[in-house]
Tab-separated table of C-alpha atoms (C1' of nucleotides) in Angstrom:
chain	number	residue	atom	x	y	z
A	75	UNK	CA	43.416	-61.814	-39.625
A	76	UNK	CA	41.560	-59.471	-37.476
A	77	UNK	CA	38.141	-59.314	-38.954
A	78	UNK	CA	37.221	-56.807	-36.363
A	79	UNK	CA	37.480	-53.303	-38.254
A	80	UNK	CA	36.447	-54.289	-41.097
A	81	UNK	CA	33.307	-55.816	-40.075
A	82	UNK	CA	33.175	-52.900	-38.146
A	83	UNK	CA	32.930	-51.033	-41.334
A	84	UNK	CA	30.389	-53.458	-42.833
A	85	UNK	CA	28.282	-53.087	-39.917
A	86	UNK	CA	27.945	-49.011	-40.261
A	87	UNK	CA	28.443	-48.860	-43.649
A	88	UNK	CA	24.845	-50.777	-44.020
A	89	UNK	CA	23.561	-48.892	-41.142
A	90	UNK	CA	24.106	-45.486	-43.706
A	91	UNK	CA	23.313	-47.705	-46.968
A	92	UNK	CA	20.027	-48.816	-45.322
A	93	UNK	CA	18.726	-45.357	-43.942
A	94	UNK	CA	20.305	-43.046	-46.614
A	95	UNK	CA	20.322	-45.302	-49.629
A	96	UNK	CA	22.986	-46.253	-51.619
A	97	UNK	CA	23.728	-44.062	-54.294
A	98	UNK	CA	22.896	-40.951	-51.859
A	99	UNK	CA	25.912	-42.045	-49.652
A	100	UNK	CA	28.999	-41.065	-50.427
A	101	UNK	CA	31.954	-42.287	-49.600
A	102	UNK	CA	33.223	-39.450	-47.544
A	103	UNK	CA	29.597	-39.758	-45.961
A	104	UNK	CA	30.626	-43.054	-44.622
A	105	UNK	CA	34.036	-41.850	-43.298
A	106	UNK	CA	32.099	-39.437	-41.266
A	107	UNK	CA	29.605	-41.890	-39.892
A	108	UNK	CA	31.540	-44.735	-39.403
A	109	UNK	CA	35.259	-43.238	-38.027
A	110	UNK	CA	36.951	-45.542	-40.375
A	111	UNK	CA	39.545	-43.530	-42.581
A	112	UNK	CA	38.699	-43.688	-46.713
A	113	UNK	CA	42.332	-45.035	-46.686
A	114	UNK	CA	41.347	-47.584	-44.617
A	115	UNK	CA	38.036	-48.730	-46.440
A	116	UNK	CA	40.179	-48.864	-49.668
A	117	UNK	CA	42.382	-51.285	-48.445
A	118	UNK	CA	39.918	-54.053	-47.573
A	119	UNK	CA	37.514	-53.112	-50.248
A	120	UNK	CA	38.271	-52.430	-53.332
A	121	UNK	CA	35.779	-50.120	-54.732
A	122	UNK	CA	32.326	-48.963	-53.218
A	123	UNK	CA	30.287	-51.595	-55.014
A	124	UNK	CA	32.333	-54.414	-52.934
A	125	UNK	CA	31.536	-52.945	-50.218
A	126	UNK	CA	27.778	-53.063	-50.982
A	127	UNK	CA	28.036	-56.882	-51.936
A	128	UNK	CA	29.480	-57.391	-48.421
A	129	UNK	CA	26.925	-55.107	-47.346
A	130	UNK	CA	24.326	-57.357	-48.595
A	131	UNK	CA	25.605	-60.505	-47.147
A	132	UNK	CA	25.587	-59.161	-43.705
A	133	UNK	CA	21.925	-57.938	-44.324
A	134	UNK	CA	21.034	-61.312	-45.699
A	135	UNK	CA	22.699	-63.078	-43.180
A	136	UNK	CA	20.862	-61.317	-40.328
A	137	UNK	CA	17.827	-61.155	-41.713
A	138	UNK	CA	17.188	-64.470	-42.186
A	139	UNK	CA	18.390	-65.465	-39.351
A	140	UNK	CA	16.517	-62.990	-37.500
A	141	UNK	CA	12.704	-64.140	-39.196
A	142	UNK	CA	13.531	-67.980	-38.823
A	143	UNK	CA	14.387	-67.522	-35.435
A	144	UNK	CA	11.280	-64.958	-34.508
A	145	UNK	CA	9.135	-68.075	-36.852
A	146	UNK	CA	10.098	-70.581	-34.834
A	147	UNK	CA	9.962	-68.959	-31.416
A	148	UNK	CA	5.921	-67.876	-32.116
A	149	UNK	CA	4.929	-71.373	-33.106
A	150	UNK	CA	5.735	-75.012	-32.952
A	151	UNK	CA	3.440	-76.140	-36.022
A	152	UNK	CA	5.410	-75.705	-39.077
A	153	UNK	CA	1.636	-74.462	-40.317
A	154	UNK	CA	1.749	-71.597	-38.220
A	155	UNK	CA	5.084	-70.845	-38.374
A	156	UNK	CA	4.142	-69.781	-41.674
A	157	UNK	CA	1.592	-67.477	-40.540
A	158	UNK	CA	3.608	-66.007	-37.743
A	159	UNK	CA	5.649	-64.598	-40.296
A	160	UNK	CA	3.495	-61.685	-40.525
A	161	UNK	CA	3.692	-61.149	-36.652
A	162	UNK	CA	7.617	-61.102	-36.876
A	163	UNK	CA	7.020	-58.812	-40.182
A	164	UNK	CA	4.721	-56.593	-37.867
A	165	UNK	CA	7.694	-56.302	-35.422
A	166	UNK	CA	10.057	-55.051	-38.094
A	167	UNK	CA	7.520	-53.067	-39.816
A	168	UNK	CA	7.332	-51.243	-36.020
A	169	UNK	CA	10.891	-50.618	-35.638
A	170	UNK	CA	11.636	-46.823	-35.394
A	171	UNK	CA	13.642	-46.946	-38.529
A	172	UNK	CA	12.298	-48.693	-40.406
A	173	UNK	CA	12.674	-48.136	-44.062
A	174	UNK	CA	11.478	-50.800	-46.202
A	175	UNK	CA	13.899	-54.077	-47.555
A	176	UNK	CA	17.304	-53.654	-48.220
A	177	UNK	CA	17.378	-55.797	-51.267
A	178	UNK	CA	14.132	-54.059	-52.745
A	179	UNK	CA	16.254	-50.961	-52.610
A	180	UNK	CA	19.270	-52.280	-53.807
A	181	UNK	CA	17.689	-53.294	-57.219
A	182	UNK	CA	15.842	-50.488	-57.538
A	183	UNK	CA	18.843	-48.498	-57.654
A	184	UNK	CA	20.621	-50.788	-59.600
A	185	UNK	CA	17.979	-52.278	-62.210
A	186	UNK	CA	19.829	-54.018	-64.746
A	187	UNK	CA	19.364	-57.710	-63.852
A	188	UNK	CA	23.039	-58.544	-64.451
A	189	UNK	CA	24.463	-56.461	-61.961
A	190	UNK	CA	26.390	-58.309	-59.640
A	191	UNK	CA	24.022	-56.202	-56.633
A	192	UNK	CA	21.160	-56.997	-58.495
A	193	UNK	CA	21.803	-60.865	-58.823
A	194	UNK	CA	22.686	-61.245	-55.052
A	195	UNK	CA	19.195	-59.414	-54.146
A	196	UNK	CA	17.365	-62.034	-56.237
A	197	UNK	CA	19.346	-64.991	-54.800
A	198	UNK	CA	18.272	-63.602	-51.087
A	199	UNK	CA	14.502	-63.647	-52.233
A	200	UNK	CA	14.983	-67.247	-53.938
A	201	UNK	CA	16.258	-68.114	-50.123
A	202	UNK	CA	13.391	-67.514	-48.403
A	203	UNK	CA	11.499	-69.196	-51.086
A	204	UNK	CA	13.139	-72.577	-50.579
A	205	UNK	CA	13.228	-71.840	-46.945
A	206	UNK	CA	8.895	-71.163	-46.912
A	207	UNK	CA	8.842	-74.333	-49.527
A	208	UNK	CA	10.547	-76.484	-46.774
A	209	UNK	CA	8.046	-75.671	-44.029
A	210	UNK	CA	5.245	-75.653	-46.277
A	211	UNK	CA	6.062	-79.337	-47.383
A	212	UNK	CA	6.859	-80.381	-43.247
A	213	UNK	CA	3.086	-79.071	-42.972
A	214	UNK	CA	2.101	-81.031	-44.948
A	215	UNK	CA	0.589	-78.784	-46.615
A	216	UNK	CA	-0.902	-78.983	-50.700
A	217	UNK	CA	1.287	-77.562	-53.160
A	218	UNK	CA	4.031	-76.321	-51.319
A	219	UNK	CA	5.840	-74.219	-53.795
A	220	UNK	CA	3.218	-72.383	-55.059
A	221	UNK	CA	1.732	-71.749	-51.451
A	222	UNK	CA	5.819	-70.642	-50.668
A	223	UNK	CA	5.292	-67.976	-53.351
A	224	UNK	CA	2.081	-66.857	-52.240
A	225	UNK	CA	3.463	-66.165	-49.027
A	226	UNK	CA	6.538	-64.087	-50.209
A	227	UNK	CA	4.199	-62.434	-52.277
A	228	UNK	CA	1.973	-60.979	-49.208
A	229	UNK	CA	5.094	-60.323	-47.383
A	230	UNK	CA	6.845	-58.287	-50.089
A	231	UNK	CA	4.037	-56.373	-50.621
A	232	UNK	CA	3.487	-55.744	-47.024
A	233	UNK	CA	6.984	-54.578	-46.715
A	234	UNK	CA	6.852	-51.930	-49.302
A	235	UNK	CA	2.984	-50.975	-48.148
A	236	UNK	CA	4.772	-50.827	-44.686
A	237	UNK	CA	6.751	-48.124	-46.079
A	238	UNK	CA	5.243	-46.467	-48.664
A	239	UNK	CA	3.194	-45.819	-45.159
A	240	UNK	CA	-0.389	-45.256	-46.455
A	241	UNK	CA	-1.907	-48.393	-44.944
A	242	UNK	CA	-1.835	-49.012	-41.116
A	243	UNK	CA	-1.416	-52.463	-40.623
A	244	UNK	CA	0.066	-53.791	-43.960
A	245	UNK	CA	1.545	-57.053	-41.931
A	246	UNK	CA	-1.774	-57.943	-40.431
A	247	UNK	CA	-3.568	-57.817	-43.690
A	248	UNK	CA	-1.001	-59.731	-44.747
A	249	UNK	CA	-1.960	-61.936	-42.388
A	250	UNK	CA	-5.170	-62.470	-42.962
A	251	UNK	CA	-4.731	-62.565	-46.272
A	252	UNK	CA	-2.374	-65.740	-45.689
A	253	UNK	CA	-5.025	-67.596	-43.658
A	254	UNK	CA	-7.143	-67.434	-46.241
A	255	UNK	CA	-5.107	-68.787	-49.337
A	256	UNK	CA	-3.463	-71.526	-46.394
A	257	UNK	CA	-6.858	-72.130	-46.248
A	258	UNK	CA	-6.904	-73.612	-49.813
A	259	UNK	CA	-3.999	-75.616	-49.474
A	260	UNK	CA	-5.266	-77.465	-46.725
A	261	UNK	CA	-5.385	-81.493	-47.824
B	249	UNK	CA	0.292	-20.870	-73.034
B	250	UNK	CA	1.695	-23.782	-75.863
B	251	UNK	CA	1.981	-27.114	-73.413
B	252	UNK	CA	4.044	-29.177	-76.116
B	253	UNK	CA	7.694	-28.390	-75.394
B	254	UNK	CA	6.875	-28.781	-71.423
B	255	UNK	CA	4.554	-32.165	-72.017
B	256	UNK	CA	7.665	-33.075	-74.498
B	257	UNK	CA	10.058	-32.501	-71.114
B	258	UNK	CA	7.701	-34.355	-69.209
B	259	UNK	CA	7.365	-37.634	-70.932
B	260	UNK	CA	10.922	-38.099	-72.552
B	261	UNK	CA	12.598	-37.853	-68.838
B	262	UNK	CA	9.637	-40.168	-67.667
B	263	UNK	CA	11.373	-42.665	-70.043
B	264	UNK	CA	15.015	-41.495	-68.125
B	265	UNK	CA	14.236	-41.936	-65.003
B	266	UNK	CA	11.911	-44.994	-65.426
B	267	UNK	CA	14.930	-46.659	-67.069
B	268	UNK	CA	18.108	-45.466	-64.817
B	269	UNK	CA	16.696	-44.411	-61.952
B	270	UNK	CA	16.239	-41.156	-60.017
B	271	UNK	CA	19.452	-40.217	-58.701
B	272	UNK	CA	21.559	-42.010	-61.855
B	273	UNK	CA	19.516	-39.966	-63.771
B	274	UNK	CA	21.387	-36.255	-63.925
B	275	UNK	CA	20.391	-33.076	-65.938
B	276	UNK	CA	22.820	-33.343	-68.899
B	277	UNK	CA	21.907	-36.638	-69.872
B	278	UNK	CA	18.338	-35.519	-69.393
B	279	UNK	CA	19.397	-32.689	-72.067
B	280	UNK	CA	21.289	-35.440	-74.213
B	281	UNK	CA	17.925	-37.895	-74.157
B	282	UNK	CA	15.107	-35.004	-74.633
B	283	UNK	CA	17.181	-32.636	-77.150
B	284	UNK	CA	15.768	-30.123	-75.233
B	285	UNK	CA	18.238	-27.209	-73.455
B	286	UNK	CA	18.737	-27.103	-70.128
B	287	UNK	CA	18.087	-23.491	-70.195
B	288	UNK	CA	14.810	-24.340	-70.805
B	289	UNK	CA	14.081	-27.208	-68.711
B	290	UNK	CA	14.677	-24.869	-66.049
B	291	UNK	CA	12.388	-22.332	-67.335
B	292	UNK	CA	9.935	-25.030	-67.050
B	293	UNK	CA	11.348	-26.259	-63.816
B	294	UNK	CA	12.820	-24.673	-60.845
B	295	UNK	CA	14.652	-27.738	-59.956
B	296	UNK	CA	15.069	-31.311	-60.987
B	297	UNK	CA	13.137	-32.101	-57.738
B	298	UNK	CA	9.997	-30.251	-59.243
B	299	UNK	CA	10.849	-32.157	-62.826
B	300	UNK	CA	10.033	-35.279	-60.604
B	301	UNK	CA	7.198	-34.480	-59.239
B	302	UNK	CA	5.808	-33.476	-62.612
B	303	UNK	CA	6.992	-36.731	-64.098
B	304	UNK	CA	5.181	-38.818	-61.217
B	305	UNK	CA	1.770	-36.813	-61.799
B	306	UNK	CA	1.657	-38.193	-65.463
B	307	UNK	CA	3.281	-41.522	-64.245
B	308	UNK	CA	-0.069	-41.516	-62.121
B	309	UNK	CA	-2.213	-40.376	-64.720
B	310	UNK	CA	-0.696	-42.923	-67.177
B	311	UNK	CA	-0.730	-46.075	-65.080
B	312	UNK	CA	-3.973	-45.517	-63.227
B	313	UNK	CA	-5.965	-45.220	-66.621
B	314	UNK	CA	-4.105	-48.118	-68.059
B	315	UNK	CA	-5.193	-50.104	-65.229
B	316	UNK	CA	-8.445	-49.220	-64.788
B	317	UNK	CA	-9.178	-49.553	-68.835
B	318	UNK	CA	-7.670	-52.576	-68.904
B	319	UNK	CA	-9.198	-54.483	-66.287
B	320	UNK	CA	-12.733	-53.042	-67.451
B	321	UNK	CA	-11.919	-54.505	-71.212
B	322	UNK	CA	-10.948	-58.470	-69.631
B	323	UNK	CA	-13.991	-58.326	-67.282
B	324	UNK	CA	-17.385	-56.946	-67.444
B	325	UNK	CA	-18.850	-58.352	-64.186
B	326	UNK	CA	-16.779	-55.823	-61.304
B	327	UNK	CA	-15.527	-58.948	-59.564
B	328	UNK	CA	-13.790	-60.310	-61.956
B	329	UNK	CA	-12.439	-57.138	-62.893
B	330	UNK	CA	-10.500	-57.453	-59.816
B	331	UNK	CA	-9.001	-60.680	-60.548
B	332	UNK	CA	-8.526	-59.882	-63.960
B	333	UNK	CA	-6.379	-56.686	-62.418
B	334	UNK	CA	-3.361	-59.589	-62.347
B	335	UNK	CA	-3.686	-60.128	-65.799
B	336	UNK	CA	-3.002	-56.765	-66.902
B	337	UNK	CA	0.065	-56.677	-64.582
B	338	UNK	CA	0.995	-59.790	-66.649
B	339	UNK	CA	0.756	-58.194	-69.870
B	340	UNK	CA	3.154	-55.397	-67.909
B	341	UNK	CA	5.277	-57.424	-66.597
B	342	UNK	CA	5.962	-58.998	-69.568
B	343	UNK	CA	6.665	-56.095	-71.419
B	344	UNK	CA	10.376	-55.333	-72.936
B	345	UNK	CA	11.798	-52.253	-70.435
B	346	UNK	CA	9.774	-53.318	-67.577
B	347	UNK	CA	11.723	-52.345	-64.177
B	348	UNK	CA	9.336	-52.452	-61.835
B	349	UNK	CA	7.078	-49.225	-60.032
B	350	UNK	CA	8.059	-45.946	-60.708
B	351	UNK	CA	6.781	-45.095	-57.392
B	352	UNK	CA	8.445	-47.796	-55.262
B	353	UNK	CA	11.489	-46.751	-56.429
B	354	UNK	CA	10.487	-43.020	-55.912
B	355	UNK	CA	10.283	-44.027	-52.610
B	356	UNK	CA	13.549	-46.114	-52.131
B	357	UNK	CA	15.764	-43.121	-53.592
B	358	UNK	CA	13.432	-40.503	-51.435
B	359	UNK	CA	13.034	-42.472	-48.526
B	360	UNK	CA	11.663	-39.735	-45.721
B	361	UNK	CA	7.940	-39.637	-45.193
B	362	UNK	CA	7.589	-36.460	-45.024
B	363	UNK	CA	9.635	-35.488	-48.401
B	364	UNK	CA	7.107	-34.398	-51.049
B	365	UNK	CA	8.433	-37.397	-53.935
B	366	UNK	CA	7.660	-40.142	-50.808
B	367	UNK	CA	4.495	-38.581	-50.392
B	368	UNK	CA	3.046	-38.282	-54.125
B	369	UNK	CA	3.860	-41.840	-54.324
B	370	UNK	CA	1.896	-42.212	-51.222
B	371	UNK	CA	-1.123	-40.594	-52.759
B	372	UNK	CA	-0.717	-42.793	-55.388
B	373	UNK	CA	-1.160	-46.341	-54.148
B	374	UNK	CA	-3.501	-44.380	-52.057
B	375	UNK	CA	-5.878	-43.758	-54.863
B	376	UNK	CA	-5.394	-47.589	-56.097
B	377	UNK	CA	-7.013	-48.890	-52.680
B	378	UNK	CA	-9.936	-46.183	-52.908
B	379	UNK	CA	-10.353	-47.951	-56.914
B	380	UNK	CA	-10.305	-51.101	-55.609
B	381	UNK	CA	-12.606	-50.820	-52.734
B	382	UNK	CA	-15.253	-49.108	-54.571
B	383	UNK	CA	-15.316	-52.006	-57.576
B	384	UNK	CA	-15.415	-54.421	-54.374
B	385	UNK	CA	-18.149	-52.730	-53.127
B	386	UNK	CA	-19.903	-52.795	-56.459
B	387	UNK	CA	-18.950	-56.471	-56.426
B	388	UNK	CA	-21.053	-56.604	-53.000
B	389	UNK	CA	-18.110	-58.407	-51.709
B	390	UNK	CA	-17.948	-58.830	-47.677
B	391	UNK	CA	-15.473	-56.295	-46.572
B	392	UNK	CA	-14.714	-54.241	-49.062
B	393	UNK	CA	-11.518	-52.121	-47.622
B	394	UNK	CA	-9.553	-54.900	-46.502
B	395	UNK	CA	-10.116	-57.441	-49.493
B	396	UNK	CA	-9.233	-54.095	-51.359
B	397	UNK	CA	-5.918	-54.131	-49.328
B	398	UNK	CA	-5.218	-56.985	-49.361
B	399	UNK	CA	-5.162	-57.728	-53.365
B	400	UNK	CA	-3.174	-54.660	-53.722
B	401	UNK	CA	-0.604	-56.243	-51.140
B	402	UNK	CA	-0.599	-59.191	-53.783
B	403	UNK	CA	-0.303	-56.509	-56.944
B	404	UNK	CA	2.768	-55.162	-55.087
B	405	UNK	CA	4.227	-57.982	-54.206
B	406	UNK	CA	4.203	-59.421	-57.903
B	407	UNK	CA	5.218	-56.019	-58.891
B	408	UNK	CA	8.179	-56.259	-57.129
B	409	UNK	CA	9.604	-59.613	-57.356
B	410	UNK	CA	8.885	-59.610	-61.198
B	411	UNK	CA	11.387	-57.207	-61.224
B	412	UNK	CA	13.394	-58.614	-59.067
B	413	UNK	CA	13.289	-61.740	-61.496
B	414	UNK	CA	12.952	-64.783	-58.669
B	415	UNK	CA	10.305	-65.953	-60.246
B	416	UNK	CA	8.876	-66.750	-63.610
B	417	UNK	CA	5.263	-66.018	-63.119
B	418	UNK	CA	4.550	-63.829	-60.274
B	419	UNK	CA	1.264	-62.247	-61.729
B	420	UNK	CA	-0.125	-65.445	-62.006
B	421	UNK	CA	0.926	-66.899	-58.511
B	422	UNK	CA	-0.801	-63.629	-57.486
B	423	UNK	CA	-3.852	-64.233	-59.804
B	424	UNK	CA	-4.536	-67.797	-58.132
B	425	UNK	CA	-3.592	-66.140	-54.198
B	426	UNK	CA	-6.314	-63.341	-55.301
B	427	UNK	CA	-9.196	-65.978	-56.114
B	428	UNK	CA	-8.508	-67.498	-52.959
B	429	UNK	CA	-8.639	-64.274	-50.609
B	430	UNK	CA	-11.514	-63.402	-52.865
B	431	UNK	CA	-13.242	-66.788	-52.266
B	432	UNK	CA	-13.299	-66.285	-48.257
B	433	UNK	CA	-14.974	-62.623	-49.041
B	434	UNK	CA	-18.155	-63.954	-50.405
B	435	UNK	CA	-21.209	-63.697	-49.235
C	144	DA	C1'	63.877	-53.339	-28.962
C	145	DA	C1'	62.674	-54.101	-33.580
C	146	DC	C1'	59.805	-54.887	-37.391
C	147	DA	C1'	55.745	-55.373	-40.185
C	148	DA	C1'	50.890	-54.974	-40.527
C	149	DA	C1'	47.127	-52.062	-40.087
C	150	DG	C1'	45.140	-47.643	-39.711
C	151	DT	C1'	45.173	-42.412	-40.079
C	152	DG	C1'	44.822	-37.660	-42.207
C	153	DT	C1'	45.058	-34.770	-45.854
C	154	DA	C1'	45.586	-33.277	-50.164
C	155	DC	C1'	44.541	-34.323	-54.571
C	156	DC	C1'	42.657	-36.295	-59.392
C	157	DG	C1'	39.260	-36.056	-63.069
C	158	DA	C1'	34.543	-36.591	-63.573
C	159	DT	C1'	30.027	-35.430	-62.601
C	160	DC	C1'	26.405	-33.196	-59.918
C	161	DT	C1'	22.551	-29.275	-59.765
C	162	DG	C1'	21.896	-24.943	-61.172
C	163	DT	C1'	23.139	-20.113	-63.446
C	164	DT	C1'	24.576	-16.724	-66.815
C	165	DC	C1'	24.613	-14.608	-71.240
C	166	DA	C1'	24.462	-13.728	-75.889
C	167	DC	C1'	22.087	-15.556	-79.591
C	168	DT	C1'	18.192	-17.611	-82.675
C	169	DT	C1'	13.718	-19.240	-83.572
C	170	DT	C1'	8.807	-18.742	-83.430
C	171	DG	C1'	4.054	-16.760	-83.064
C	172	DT	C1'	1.184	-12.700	-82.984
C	173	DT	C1'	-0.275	-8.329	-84.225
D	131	DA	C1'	7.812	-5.330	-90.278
D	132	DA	C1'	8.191	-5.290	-85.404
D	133	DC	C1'	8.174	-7.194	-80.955
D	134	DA	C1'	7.998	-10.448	-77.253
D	135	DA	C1'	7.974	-15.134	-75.860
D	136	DA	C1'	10.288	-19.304	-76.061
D	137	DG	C1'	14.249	-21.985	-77.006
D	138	DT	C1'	19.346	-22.741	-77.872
D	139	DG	C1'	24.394	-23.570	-76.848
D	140	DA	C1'	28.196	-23.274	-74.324
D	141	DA	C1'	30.746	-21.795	-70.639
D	142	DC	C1'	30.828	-21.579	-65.855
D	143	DA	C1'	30.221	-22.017	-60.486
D	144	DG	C1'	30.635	-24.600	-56.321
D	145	DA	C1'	29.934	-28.900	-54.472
D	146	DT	C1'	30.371	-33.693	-54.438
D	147	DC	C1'	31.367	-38.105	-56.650
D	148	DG	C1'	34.595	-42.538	-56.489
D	149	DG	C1'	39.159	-43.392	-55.959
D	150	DT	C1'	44.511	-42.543	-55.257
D	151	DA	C1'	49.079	-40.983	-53.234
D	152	DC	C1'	51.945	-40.203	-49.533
D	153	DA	C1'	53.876	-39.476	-45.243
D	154	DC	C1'	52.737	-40.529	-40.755
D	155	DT	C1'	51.209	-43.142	-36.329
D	156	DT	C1'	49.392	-46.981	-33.914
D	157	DT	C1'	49.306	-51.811	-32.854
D	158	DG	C1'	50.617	-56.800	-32.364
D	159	DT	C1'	54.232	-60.194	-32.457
D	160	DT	C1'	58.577	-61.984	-31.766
DNA sequence: AACAAAGTGTACCGATCTGTTCACTTTGTT
DNA sequence: AACAAAGTGAACAGATCGGTACACTTTGTT
């Protein structure tokens, strides 16, 4: 197996996904962008919507690797690794194209909550939440699920804020905003 | 000038596009769902673009007094209007065709800043945080505009992982992050 | 050198997209 | 009764959609 062109095509075809959207890019789109011949993309992937799955996984993959890396590398404390969250958000948010969450997207476009595109966007979210739970129960902190959904809750919304672009520092409200209710799950 | 044919339009492909999406949503099915001619919807309309924007003014209208009534009727006292704002988005979310904000998912399928559908949405969530600030005010809560900001972070954050179905009670998980936030705002 | 796997380029399919045209019918007003 | 505004239905244009067919070239392995 060489895994290189098609995760070549994975790679650009969620570069066009992510700054176009999905049902605005054609196929013939991502021919142009990525170099990769429509032959080609056929043979590893058998219709566009596969494509988009694997699209997803990449973009799941990297993204939470990317936070829980930037987490851990702004704070020791498993307390304010939680926080930081909102400083590695603020990076993101910063980004020149930045464009709001994949996932978001992807089940806005497809709604129905039995899509295959849709389920895999939920399971991504659900992720993070066990992820958050984890470090909220290291902490030590009270109530660690609930305080885990809190959390996503301020970050989701700063991420579409971020975007919808008419607040300036969505993340750092955020922020604050997670002090405080931390605040109330202190023992 | 006889508004009910156009208001007719309006409405009925508020109900299309709320339900399939933007893009998804093309002008013969519009004709198919409405009973009305295309001929005349673009009489009405110069393009489906326009149609949009016409559908996201009453969206605006719509939601915004829903809100607003709603929270008055479970609160009489303005700050726990605010908190009582989750409640209502329970009573949303909970509802049969919920799919999450129109105007999220404007913006996902028109993703450019500058492009007039990203913008109206904009004004929208805009005109939420002016709401909310003033009732804070009222409330004669300690820093009005960013506890205003910060609660609507929460009411987007709910809005969108109800949708995206992670979580079984997302207005309430907001409801119980508001009071806290709110708490740390007192005088 | 030989062979198979992988990739390319182009033309094409039927369906659907936004938007237009045109001849016709309904409706409201005077 | 007459006239204009508003609405209808169906065909059509040109572009694009997701996806396929086919003959060809490149690449890696032995």
């Amino acid at each position: 197996m060489r895994p290189t062109k098609r995760d070549e095509l994975v790679q650009k075809a969620l570069t066009a996904f992510y700054s176009n959207g999905f049902n605005a890019t054609g196929m013939d789109m991502l021919v142009k962008e990525t170099g990769i011949s429509k032959t080609s993309m056929y043979k590893h992937f058998r219709t566009k919507e596969d494509l988009i799955l694997a699209v997803l996984r990449l973009r799941d993959e990297n993204f939470r690797n990317w936070l829980y890396r930037r987490m851990e590398e702004l704070a020791d404390d498993p307390k304010e690794q939680l926080i930081s969250m909102f400083d590695a958000l603020e990076e993101w948010f910063s980004e020149p194209g930045y464009k709001g969450c994949m996932f978001i997207k992807a089940s806005s476009e497809y709604q129905d909550a039995s899509h295959p595109i849709h389920k895999q966007s939920a399971d991504h979210k659900r992720m993070l939440e066990t992820h958050m739970s984890d470090l909220a129960t290291k902490a030590r902190l009270n109530n660690p699920e609930p305080l885990a959904r809190k959390l996503l809750l301020l970050k989701e919304g700063a991420i579409v804020t971020a975007h919808l672009g008419h607040t300036e520092n969505a993340a750092q409200d955020a922020k604050a905003a997670a002090v405080q209710v931390l605040h109330a799950h202190n023992s």
